[in-house]
PDB file of C-alpha atoms in Angstrom:
ATOM      1  CA  MET A 117       2.462  -2.829  15.047  1.00  0.00           C
ATOM      2  CA  LYS A 118      -0.292  -1.869  17.512  1.00  0.00           C
ATOM      3  CA  LYS A 119       0.141   1.796  16.563  1.00  0.00           C
ATOM      4  CA  THR A 120      -0.291   0.892  12.894  1.00  0.00           C
ATOM      5  CA  LEU A 121      -3.496  -1.000  13.553  1.00  0.00           C
ATOM      6  CA  ILE A 122      -4.856   1.670  15.889  1.00  0.00           C
ATOM      7  CA  ALA A 123      -4.155   4.439  13.383  1.00  0.00           C
ATOM      8  CA  PHE A 124      -5.933   2.494  10.663  1.00  0.00           C
ATOM      9  CA  ALA A 125      -8.806   1.569  12.935  1.00  0.00           C
ATOM     10  CA  LEU A 126      -9.326   5.281  13.505  1.00  0.00           C
ATOM     11  CA  VAL A 127      -9.195   6.028   9.782  1.00  0.00           C
ATOM     12  CA  ALA A 128     -11.368   3.045   8.884  1.00  0.00           C
ATOM     13  CA  GLY A 129     -13.909   3.959  11.543  1.00  0.00           C
ATOM     14  CA  SER A 130     -14.190   7.548  10.318  1.00  0.00           C
ATOM     15  CA  THR A 131     -17.413   9.016   9.062  1.00  0.00           C
ATOM     16  CA  MET A 132     -18.439   8.968   5.429  1.00  0.00           C
ATOM     17  CA  SER A 133     -16.984  12.483   5.012  1.00  0.00           C
ATOM     18  CA  ALA A 134     -13.533  10.956   5.467  1.00  0.00           C
ATOM     19  CA  TRP A 135     -14.137   9.072   2.227  1.00  0.00           C
ATOM     20  CA  ALA A 136     -13.836  12.366   0.411  1.00  0.00           C
ATOM     21  CA  LYS A 137     -10.075  11.934   0.842  1.00  0.00           C
ATOM     22  CA  ASP A 138      -8.216  10.074  -1.885  1.00  0.00           C
ATOM     23  CA  VAL A 139      -5.746   7.262  -1.166  1.00  0.00           C
ATOM     24  CA  VAL A 140      -2.827   9.706  -0.837  1.00  0.00           C
ATOM     25  CA  ASP A 141      -4.607  12.002   1.638  1.00  0.00           C
ATOM     26  CA  THR A 142      -5.867   8.972   3.556  1.00  0.00           C
ATOM     27  CA  ALA A 143      -2.309   7.620   3.875  1.00  0.00           C
ATOM     28  CA  VAL A 144      -1.027  11.038   4.974  1.00  0.00           C
ATOM     29  CA  GLY A 145      -3.819  11.318   7.553  1.00  0.00           C
ATOM     30  CA  ALA A 146      -3.048   7.913   9.038  1.00  0.00           C
ATOM     31  CA  GLY A 147       0.373   9.160  10.144  1.00  0.00           C
ATOM     32  CA  ASN A 148       2.206   5.830   9.861  1.00  0.00           C
ATOM     33  CA  PHE A 149       3.044   6.033   6.153  1.00  0.00           C
ATOM     34  CA  LYS A 150       5.584   8.852   6.167  1.00  0.00           C
ATOM     35  CA  THR A 151       8.122   6.847   4.157  1.00  0.00           C
ATOM     36  CA  LEU A 152       5.518   5.635   1.673  1.00  0.00           C
ATOM     37  CA  VAL A 153       4.195   9.158   1.148  1.00  0.00           C
ATOM     38  CA  ALA A 154       7.742  10.510   0.713  1.00  0.00           C
ATOM     39  CA  ALA A 155       8.427   7.742  -1.817  1.00  0.00           C
ATOM     40  CA  VAL A 156       5.222   8.505  -3.747  1.00  0.00           C
ATOM     41  CA  GLN A 157       6.259  12.174  -3.859  1.00  0.00           C
ATOM     42  CA  ALA A 158       9.833  11.326  -4.943  1.00  0.00           C
ATOM     43  CA  ALA A 159       8.510   9.107  -7.741  1.00  0.00           C
ATOM     44  CA  GLY A 160       6.110  11.786  -8.965  1.00  0.00           C
ATOM     45  CA  LEU A 161       3.068   9.565  -8.436  1.00  0.00           C
ATOM     46  CA  VAL A 162       0.978  11.872  -6.246  1.00  0.00           C
ATOM     47  CA  ASP A 163      -1.194  13.205  -9.096  1.00  0.00           C
ATOM     48  CA  THR A 164      -1.732   9.702 -10.482  1.00  0.00           C
ATOM     49  CA  LEU A 165      -2.839   8.317  -7.105  1.00  0.00           C
ATOM     50  CA  LYS A 166      -5.089  11.326  -6.557  1.00  0.00           C
ATOM     51  CA  GLY A 167      -6.781  10.454  -9.864  1.00  0.00           C
ATOM     52  CA  PRO A 168     -10.147   8.750 -10.240  1.00  0.00           C
ATOM     53  CA  GLY A 169      -8.857   5.188  -9.769  1.00  0.00           C
ATOM     54  CA  PRO A 170     -10.160   2.942  -8.530  1.00  0.00           C
ATOM     55  CA  PHE A 171      -7.013   1.721  -6.792  1.00  0.00           C
ATOM     56  CA  THR A 172      -6.234  -0.955  -4.262  1.00  0.00           C
ATOM     57  CA  ILE A 173      -3.036  -0.031  -2.453  1.00  0.00           C
ATOM     58  CA  PHE A 174      -1.089  -2.626  -0.499  1.00  0.00           C
ATOM     59  CA  ALA A 175       0.514   0.026   1.693  1.00  0.00           C
ATOM     60  CA  PRO A 176       3.724  -0.769   3.580  1.00  0.00           C
ATOM     61  CA  SER A 177       3.818   0.981   6.937  1.00  0.00           C
ATOM     62  CA  ASP A 178       6.852   2.901   8.166  1.00  0.00           C
ATOM     63  CA  GLU A 179       7.735  -0.257  10.116  1.00  0.00           C
ATOM     64  CA  ALA A 180       7.771  -2.215   6.838  1.00  0.00           C
ATOM     65  CA  PHE A 181      10.138   0.307   5.227  1.00  0.00           C
ATOM     66  CA  ALA A 182      12.351   0.141   8.341  1.00  0.00           C
ATOM     67  CA  LYS A 183      13.093  -3.516   7.472  1.00  0.00           C
ATOM     68  CA  ILE A 184      15.041  -2.329   4.410  1.00  0.00           C
ATOM     69  CA  PRO A 185      18.686  -1.486   5.200  1.00  0.00           C
ATOM     70  CA  LYS A 186      19.121   2.315   5.226  1.00  0.00           C
ATOM     71  CA  ALA A 187      21.686   2.401   2.396  1.00  0.00           C
ATOM     72  CA  GLN A 188      19.428   0.260   0.183  1.00  0.00           C
ATOM     73  CA  LEU A 189      16.362   2.390   0.987  1.00  0.00           C
ATOM     74  CA  ASP A 190      18.269   5.633   0.337  1.00  0.00           C
ATOM     75  CA  ALA A 191      19.457   4.269  -3.018  1.00  0.00           C
ATOM     76  CA  LEU A 192      15.896   3.259  -3.937  1.00  0.00           C
ATOM     77  CA  LEU A 193      14.502   6.682  -2.998  1.00  0.00           C
ATOM     78  CA  ALA A 194      17.180   8.321  -5.171  1.00  0.00           C
ATOM     79  CA  ASP A 195      16.405   6.183  -8.255  1.00  0.00           C
ATOM     80  CA  LYS A 196      13.080   7.446  -9.647  1.00  0.00           C
ATOM     81  CA  ALA A 197      12.693   4.642 -12.212  1.00  0.00           C
ATOM     82  CA  ALA A 198      13.353   1.856  -9.689  1.00  0.00           C
ATOM     83  CA  LEU A 199      11.184   3.576  -7.082  1.00  0.00           C
ATOM     84  CA  THR A 200       8.297   3.915  -9.528  1.00  0.00           C
ATOM     85  CA  LYS A 201       8.598   0.215 -10.382  1.00  0.00           C
ATOM     86  CA  VAL A 202       8.466  -0.760  -6.690  1.00  0.00           C
ATOM     87  CA  LEU A 203       5.591   1.571  -5.815  1.00  0.00           C
ATOM     88  CA  THR A 204       3.399   0.649  -8.785  1.00  0.00           C
ATOM     89  CA  TYR A 205       3.922  -3.006  -7.821  1.00  0.00           C
ATOM     90  CA  HIS A 206       1.870  -2.190  -4.690  1.00  0.00           C
ATOM     91  CA  VAL A 207      -1.096  -0.902  -6.709  1.00  0.00           C
ATOM     92  CA  VAL A 208      -3.916  -2.953  -8.230  1.00  0.00           C
ATOM     93  CA  PRO A 209      -5.994  -1.067 -10.834  1.00  0.00           C
ATOM     94  CA  ALA A 210      -9.338  -1.959  -9.212  1.00  0.00           C
ATOM     95  CA  LYS A 211     -11.049  -1.632  -5.852  1.00  0.00           C
ATOM     96  CA  VAL A 212     -10.696  -4.977  -4.064  1.00  0.00           C
ATOM     97  CA  MET A 213     -12.262  -5.160  -0.619  1.00  0.00           C
ATOM     98  CA  ALA A 214     -11.104  -7.816   1.857  1.00  0.00           C
ATOM     99  CA  ALA A 215     -14.343  -9.792   1.407  1.00  0.00           C
ATOM    100  CA  ASP A 216     -13.602 -10.044  -2.328  1.00  0.00           C
ATOM    101  CA  VAL A 217     -10.029 -11.334  -1.984  1.00  0.00           C
ATOM    102  CA  LYS A 218      -9.383 -14.722  -3.560  1.00  0.00           C
ATOM    103  CA  GLU A 219      -6.206 -16.742  -3.746  1.00  0.00           C
ATOM    104  CA  GLY A 220      -4.204 -16.465  -6.905  1.00  0.00           C
ATOM    105  CA  GLN A 221      -2.418 -13.994  -9.123  1.00  0.00           C
ATOM    106  CA  VAL A 222      -3.454 -10.336  -9.066  1.00  0.00           C
ATOM    107  CA  PRO A 223      -2.213  -7.975 -11.797  1.00  0.00           C
ATOM    108  CA  THR A 224      -0.563  -4.724 -10.673  1.00  0.00           C
ATOM    109  CA  VAL A 225      -0.138  -1.325 -12.311  1.00  0.00           C
ATOM    110  CA  GLN A 226       3.587  -2.159 -12.599  1.00  0.00           C
ATOM    111  CA  GLY A 227       2.779  -5.139 -14.836  1.00  0.00           C
ATOM    112  CA  GLN A 228       3.857  -8.089 -12.712  1.00  0.00           C
ATOM    113  CA  ALA A 229       1.301 -10.032 -10.698  1.00  0.00           C
ATOM    114  CA  LEU A 230       1.158 -10.359  -6.929  1.00  0.00           C
ATOM    115  CA  THR A 231       0.472 -13.751  -5.368  1.00  0.00           C
ATOM    116  CA  VAL A 232      -2.341 -13.684  -2.819  1.00  0.00           C
ATOM    117  CA  ARG A 233      -2.771 -16.505  -0.306  1.00  0.00           C
ATOM    118  CA  THR A 234      -5.559 -16.746   2.268  1.00  0.00           C
ATOM    119  CA  GLY A 235      -4.617 -19.846   4.295  1.00  0.00           C
ATOM    120  CA  ALA A 236      -3.414 -18.448   7.637  1.00  0.00           C
ATOM    121  CA  GLY A 237      -4.444 -14.846   7.246  1.00  0.00           C
ATOM    122  CA  VAL A 238      -4.033 -12.947   4.009  1.00  0.00           C
ATOM    123  CA  MET A 239      -0.557 -12.838   2.512  1.00  0.00           C
ATOM    124  CA  VAL A 240       0.530 -10.826  -0.519  1.00  0.00           C
ATOM    125  CA  ASN A 241       3.724 -12.448  -1.789  1.00  0.00           C
ATOM    126  CA  GLN A 242       5.717 -12.743   1.473  1.00  0.00           C
ATOM    127  CA  SER A 243       3.965  -9.832   3.189  1.00  0.00           C
ATOM    128  CA  LYS A 244       1.265 -10.216   5.819  1.00  0.00           C
ATOM    129  CA  VAL A 245      -1.832  -8.029   5.550  1.00  0.00           C
ATOM    130  CA  LEU A 246      -2.217  -6.271   8.914  1.00  0.00           C
ATOM    131  CA  ALA A 247      -5.336  -4.159   8.349  1.00  0.00           C
ATOM    132  CA  THR A 248      -7.888  -4.056   5.558  1.00  0.00           C
ATOM    133  CA  ASP A 249     -10.577  -1.984   3.908  1.00  0.00           C
ATOM    134  CA  VAL A 250      -9.381   1.533   4.688  1.00  0.00           C
ATOM    135  CA  GLN A 251     -11.660   3.256   2.215  1.00  0.00           C
ATOM    136  CA  ALA A 252     -10.849   6.362   0.255  1.00  0.00           C
ATOM    137  CA  SER A 253     -12.751   8.267  -2.410  1.00  0.00           C
ATOM    138  CA  ASN A 254     -10.783   6.589  -5.208  1.00  0.00           C
ATOM    139  CA  GLY A 255     -10.040   3.158  -3.767  1.00  0.00           C
ATOM    140  CA  VAL A 256      -9.044   1.164  -0.741  1.00  0.00           C
ATOM    141  CA  ILE A 257      -5.877   0.646   1.301  1.00  0.00           C
ATOM    142  CA  HIS A 258      -4.726  -2.604   2.901  1.00  0.00           C
ATOM    143  CA  VAL A 259      -1.778  -2.301   5.309  1.00  0.00           C
ATOM    144  CA  ILE A 260       1.118  -4.739   4.822  1.00  0.00           C
ATOM    145  CA  ASP A 261       4.159  -5.522   6.967  1.00  0.00           C
ATOM    146  CA  THR A 262       6.836  -5.788   4.251  1.00  0.00           C
ATOM    147  CA  VAL A 263       7.711  -3.738   1.180  1.00  0.00           C
ATOM    148  CA  LEU A 264       6.968  -5.760  -1.959  1.00  0.00           C
ATOM    149  CA  MET A 265       9.833  -5.943  -4.455  1.00  0.00           C
ATOM    150  CA  PRO A 266       9.122  -6.809  -8.093  1.00  0.00           C
ATOM    151  CA  GLN A 267      11.440  -9.253  -9.798  1.00  0.00           C
TER     152      GLN A 267
END
């Protein structure tokens, strides 16, 4: 987990020129989202997420994806429709900075809402937010510790 936070601290602390990168390039540059980036590529969502946005991405780290049993993850990566549903469930069609987060339901690109709680740290459904406000040219990334699964 320290590596995840350090990588994002480096990205978040970058100069304004780093903001020229979109959310996909920012995730690639962080180095701890290899599985997420591979999933976005497999689902054919790269061009969409390189679009104008704005997007808020609740980005599961590689450690978050490692919590999913390998056979289940492999099956998900092989099923484009299911993968797209899961990935778009991590995307809010607006730029929401940590200071603007409020408890309640937040609509996603996928169509179902996420539940945000702010009691003991920020939680999105059952996932803890580990790092916030990693800015990109077309949105913001918040790092989470668990892959969110729509119902």
